[in-house]
XYZ file of C-alpha atoms in Angstrom:
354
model
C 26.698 145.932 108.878
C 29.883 145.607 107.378
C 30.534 142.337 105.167
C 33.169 140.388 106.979
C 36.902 140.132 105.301
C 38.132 136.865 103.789
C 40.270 136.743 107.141
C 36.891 136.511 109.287
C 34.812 134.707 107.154
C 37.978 132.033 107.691
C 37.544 132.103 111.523
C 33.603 131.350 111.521
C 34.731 128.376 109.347
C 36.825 127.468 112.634
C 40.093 127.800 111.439
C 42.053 130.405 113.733
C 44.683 132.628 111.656
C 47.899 133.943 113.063
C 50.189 137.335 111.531
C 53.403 135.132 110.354
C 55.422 137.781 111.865
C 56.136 139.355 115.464
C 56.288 142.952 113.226
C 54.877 144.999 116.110
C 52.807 147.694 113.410
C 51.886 144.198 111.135
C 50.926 142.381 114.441
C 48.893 145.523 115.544
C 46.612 145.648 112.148
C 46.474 141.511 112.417
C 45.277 141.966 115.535
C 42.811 144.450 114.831
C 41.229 142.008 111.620
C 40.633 139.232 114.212
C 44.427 137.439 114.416
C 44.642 135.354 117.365
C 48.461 134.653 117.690
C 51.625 135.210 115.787
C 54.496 133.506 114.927
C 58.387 134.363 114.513
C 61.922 133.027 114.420
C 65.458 135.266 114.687
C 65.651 135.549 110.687
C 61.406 137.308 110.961
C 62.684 139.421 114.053
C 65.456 140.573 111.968
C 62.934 141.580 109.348
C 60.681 143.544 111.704
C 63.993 144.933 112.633
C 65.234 146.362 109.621
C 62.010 147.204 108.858
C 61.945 149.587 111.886
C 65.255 151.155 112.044
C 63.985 154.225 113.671
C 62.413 152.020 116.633
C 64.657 149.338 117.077
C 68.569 150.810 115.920
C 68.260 153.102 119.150
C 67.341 150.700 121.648
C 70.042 148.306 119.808
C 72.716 150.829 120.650
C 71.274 151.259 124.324
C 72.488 147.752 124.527
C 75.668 147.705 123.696
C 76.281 149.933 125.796
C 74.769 149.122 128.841
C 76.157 145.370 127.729
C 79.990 146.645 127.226
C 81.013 142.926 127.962
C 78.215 140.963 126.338
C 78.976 139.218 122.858
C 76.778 139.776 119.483
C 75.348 136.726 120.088
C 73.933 137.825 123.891
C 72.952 141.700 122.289
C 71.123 139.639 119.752
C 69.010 137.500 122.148
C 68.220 140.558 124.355
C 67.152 141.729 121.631
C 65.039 139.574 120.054
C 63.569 139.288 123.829
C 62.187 142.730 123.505
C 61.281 142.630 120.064
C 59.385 139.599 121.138
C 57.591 141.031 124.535
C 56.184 143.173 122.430
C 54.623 141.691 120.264
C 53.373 139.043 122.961
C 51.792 142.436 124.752
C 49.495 143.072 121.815
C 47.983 139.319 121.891
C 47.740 139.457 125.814
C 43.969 140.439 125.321
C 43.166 137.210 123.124
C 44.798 135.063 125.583
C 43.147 136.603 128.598
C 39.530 136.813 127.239
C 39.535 133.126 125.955
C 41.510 132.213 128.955
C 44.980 130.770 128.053
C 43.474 129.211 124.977
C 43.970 131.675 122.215
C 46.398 134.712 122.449
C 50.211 133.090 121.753
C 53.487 134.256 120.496
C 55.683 131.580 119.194
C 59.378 132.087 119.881
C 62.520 130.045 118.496
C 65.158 128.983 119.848
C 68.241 129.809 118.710
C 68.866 127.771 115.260
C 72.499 126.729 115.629
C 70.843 124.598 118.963
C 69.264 122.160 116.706
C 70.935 119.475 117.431
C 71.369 120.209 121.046
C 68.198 119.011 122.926
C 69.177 120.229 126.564
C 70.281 123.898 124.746
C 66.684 123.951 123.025
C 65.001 123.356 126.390
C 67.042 125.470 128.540
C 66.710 128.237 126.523
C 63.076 127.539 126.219
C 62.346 127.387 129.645
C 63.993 130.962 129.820
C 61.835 132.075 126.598
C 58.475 131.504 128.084
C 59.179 133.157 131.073
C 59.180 136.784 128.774
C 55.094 136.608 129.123
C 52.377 134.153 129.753
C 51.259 134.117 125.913
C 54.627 132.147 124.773
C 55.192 129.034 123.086
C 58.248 127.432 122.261
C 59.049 126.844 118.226
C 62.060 123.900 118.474
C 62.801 122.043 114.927
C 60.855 118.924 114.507
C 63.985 117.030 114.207
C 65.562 114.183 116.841
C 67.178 116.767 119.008
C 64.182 119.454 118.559
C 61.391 116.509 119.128
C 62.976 115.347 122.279
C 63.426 119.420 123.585
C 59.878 119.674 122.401
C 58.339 116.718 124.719
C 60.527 117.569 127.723
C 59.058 121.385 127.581
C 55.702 119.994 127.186
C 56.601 117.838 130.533
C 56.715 121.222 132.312
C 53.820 123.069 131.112
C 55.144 124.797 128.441
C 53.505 125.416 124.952
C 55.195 124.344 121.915
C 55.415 124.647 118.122
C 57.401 122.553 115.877
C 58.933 124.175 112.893
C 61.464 122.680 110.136
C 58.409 120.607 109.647
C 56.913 119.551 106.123
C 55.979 115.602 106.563
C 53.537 113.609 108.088
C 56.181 111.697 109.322
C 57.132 114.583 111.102
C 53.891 115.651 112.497
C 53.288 112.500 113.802
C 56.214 111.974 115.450
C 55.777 115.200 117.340
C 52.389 115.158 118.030
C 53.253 111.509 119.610
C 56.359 113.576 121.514
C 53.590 115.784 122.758
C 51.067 112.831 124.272
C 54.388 111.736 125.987
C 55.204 115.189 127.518
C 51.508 115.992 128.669
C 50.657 112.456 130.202
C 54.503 113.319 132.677
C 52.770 116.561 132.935
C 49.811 115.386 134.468
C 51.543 112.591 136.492
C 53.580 115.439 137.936
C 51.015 117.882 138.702
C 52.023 120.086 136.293
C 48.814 122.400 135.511
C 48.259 122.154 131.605
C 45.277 123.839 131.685
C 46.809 126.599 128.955
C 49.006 124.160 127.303
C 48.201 124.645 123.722
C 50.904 122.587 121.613
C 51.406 123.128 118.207
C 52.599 121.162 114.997
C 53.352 123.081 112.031
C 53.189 121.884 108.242
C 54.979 124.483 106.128
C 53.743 123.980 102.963
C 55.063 126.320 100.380
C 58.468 124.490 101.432
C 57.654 120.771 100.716
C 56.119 122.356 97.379
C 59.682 124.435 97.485
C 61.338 121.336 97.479
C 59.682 119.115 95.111
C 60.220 121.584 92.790
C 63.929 121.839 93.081
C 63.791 118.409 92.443
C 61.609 118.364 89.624
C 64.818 121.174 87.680
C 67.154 118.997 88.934
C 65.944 115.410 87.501
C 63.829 117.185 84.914
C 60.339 115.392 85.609
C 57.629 116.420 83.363
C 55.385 117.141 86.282
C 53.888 120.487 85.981
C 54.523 123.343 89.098
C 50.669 123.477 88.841
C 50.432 119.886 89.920
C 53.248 120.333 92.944
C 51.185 123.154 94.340
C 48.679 120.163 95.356
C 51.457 117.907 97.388
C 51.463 120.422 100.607
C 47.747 120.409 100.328
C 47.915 116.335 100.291
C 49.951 116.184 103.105
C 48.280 118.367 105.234
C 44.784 116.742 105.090
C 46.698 113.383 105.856
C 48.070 114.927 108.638
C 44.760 116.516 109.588
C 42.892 113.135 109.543
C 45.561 110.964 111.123
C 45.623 113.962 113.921
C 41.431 113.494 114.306
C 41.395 109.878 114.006
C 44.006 109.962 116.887
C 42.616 112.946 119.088
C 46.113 114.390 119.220
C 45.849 117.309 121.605
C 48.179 118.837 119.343
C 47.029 121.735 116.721
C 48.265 122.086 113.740
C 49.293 125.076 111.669
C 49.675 126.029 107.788
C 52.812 128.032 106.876
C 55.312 129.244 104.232
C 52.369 130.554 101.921
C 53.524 130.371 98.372
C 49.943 130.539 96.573
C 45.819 130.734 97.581
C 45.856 126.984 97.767
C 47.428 126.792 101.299
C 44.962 129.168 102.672
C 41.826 128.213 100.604
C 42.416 124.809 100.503
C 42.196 123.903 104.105
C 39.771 126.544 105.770
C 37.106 124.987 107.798
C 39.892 122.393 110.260
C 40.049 122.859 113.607
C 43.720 124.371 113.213
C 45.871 127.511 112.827
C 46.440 129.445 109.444
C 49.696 131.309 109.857
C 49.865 133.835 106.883
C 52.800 136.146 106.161
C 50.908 140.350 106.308
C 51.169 140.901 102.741
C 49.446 137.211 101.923
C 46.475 137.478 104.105
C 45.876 141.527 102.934
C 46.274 140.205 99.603
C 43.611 137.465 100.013
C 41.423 139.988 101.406
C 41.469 142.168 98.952
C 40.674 139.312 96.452
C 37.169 137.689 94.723
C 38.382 133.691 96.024
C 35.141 132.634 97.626
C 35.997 131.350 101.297
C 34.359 127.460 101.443
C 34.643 124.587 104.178
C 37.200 122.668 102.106
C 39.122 120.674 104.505
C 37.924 117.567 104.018
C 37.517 117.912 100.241
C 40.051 115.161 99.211
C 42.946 115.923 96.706
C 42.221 114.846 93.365
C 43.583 110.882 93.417
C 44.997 111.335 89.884
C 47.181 114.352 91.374
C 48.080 112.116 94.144
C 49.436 109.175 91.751
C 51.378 111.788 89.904
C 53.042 112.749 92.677
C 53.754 109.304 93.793
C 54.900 107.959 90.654
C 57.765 110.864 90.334
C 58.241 111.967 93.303
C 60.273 109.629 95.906
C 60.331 112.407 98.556
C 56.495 112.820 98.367
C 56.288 109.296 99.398
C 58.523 109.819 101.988
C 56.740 113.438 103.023
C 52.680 112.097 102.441
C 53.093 108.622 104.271
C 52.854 107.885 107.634
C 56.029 105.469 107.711
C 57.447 107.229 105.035
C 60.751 108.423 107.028
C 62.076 107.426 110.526
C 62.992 109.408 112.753
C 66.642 109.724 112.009
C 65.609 110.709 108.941
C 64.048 113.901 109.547
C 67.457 115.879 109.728
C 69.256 114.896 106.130
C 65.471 115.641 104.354
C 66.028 117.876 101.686
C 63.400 120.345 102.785
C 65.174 120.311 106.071
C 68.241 120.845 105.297
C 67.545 123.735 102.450
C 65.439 125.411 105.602
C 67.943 124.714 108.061
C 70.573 126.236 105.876
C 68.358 129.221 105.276
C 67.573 129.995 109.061
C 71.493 129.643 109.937
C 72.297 132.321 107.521
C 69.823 134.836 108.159
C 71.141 134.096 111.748
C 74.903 134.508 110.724
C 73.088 138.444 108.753
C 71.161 139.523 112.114
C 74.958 138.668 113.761
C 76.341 141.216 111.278
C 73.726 143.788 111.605
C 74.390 143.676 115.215
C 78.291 143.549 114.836
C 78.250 146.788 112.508
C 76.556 148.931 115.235
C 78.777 147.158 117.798
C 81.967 148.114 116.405
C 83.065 151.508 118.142
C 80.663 151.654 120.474
């Protein structure tokens, strides 16, 4: 018998792990190692696209033509439905053989909706309708939290992104208890309702850094690598403690600790292709570490230089009107809005003289 890859060892810990991409040929190999969802947002489908000129330029230009009145925004949408259906084809066996509760796609709304919460859910409602296997991705901000509990209300999976806080997590896992108690009060079959909350690590530990160049702390990057970790297994515990019904899910790998670190949780690993090919191709030794706790020294570092670790590893760290001016927020925000604004260009440039 074959030994089993770093990526399967992982799942017989009971930690699921997901192709951070909607890539239809990265999905396809995922998918074939034992990936059980995917995840994507208009600056990854833009990726997959220019990775895949050949596949997706002609069927781009079959749009704007059949479209001759539609905008770059609406070509971009259509586009990103197809990208997205199929991708959400190749998981359709996972979520049929464990029967709704494995198997999903996680599609975002368009990023210049975040403050909108009605935009966010109308367009979500229209997003899930592409294929069983969706769930929503809305920001876990005020506007994003409050789309994310009224999709809930209607049966529809969600996923919150622009998320790096317990704070956060909390607050949208509570969002969540709201929408699927209406759900059940209304009937609403939640039988394959599989909400989740994502942490993404590598950009708390993004912006900590930043901060640590800008106010020159004499922290090292070593020790910042540890405050995602933290925060995650606060989140984890508070979510167990509290038998959330919410799942949540690791992402924006920058190094082995946000894989190795929490394997053996009842959540989701969401790995970019070339991170989870690189960790199985490498000698780390695949443990139950979950509820291993984070050094306490690191911890007290952290808190002692670090005001926006307090605010991200706490419970009552931020309020809710918080969330949006966070710095991690807003450097993310920022950086989905312009990858936006580049996908708008690639589509204008074929556009033009059509």
């Amino acid at each position: 018998m074959a030994q089993k890859t770093k990526m399967q060892q992982t799942t017989d810990f009971g930690s699921d792990w997901w192709n951070d991409s909607n890539d239809h040929v990265e999905l396809q190999h995922a998918y074939d190692e034992g990936a059980v969802g995917a995840t994507s947002n208009p600056v990854i489908t833009l990726n997959s696209v220019k990775s895949h000129p050949g596949v997706w330029n002609p069927v781009i230009d079959t749009m704007i033509v059949e479209n001759p009145s539609a905008t770059e925004d609406e070509i971009l949408w259509l586009l990103i439905d197809k990208v997205g259906e199929k991708a959400a084809k190749i998981l359709l066996p996972v979520y049929e053989k464990t029967k709704g509760e494995k198997g999903k796609l996680s599609l975002q709304v368009n990023p210049k909706y975040y403050r909108n919460a009605d935009a966010m859910f109308e367009q979500g409602k229209y997003l899930a309708s592409h294929a069983p296997n969706i769930a929503i991705k809305c920001p876990a901000l005020p506007a994003g939290i409050e789309a994310m509990e009224k999709l809930t209300s209607i049966g529809i999976s969600v996923n919150a992104t622009v998320s790096f806080t317990v704070p956060q997590a909390v607050q949208v896992a509570k969002a969540i208890e709201r929408g699927l108690t209406q759900a059940q009060i209304s009937g609403v079959d939640i039988t394959n309702v599989t909400p989740y909350v994502t942490i993404m690590v590598g950009r708390i530990d993004d912006h900590l850094k930043r901060q640590r160049e800008i106010e020159n702390i004499s922290v090292s990057p070593d020790i910042i690598d540890w405050a995602s970790i933290a925060i995650f297994k606060n989140a984890y515990t508070i979510f167990k403690e509290r038998n959330y019904r919410s799942k949540l899910l690791a992402a924006a790998f920058r190094c082995d600790l946000h894989w190795k670190e929490i394997v053996g949780g009842d959540i989701i690993i969401s790995m970019p292709y070339d991170w989870w090919n690189r960790f199985n191709n490498s000698d780390i030794e695949v443990e139950n570490k979950i509820n291993n706790p984070v050094d306490k020294n690191i911890i007290n570092t952290l808190e002692k230089n670090f005001k926006d670790f307090n605010r991200a590893y706490h419970e009552n760290g931020m309020k809710i009107e918080e969330f949006e001016s966070f710095g991690a927020s807003v450097h993310t925000m920022t950086t989905f809005l312009d990858g936006y604004d580049e996908f708008i260009n690639l589509i204008r440039n074929r556009m033009i003289g059509k």
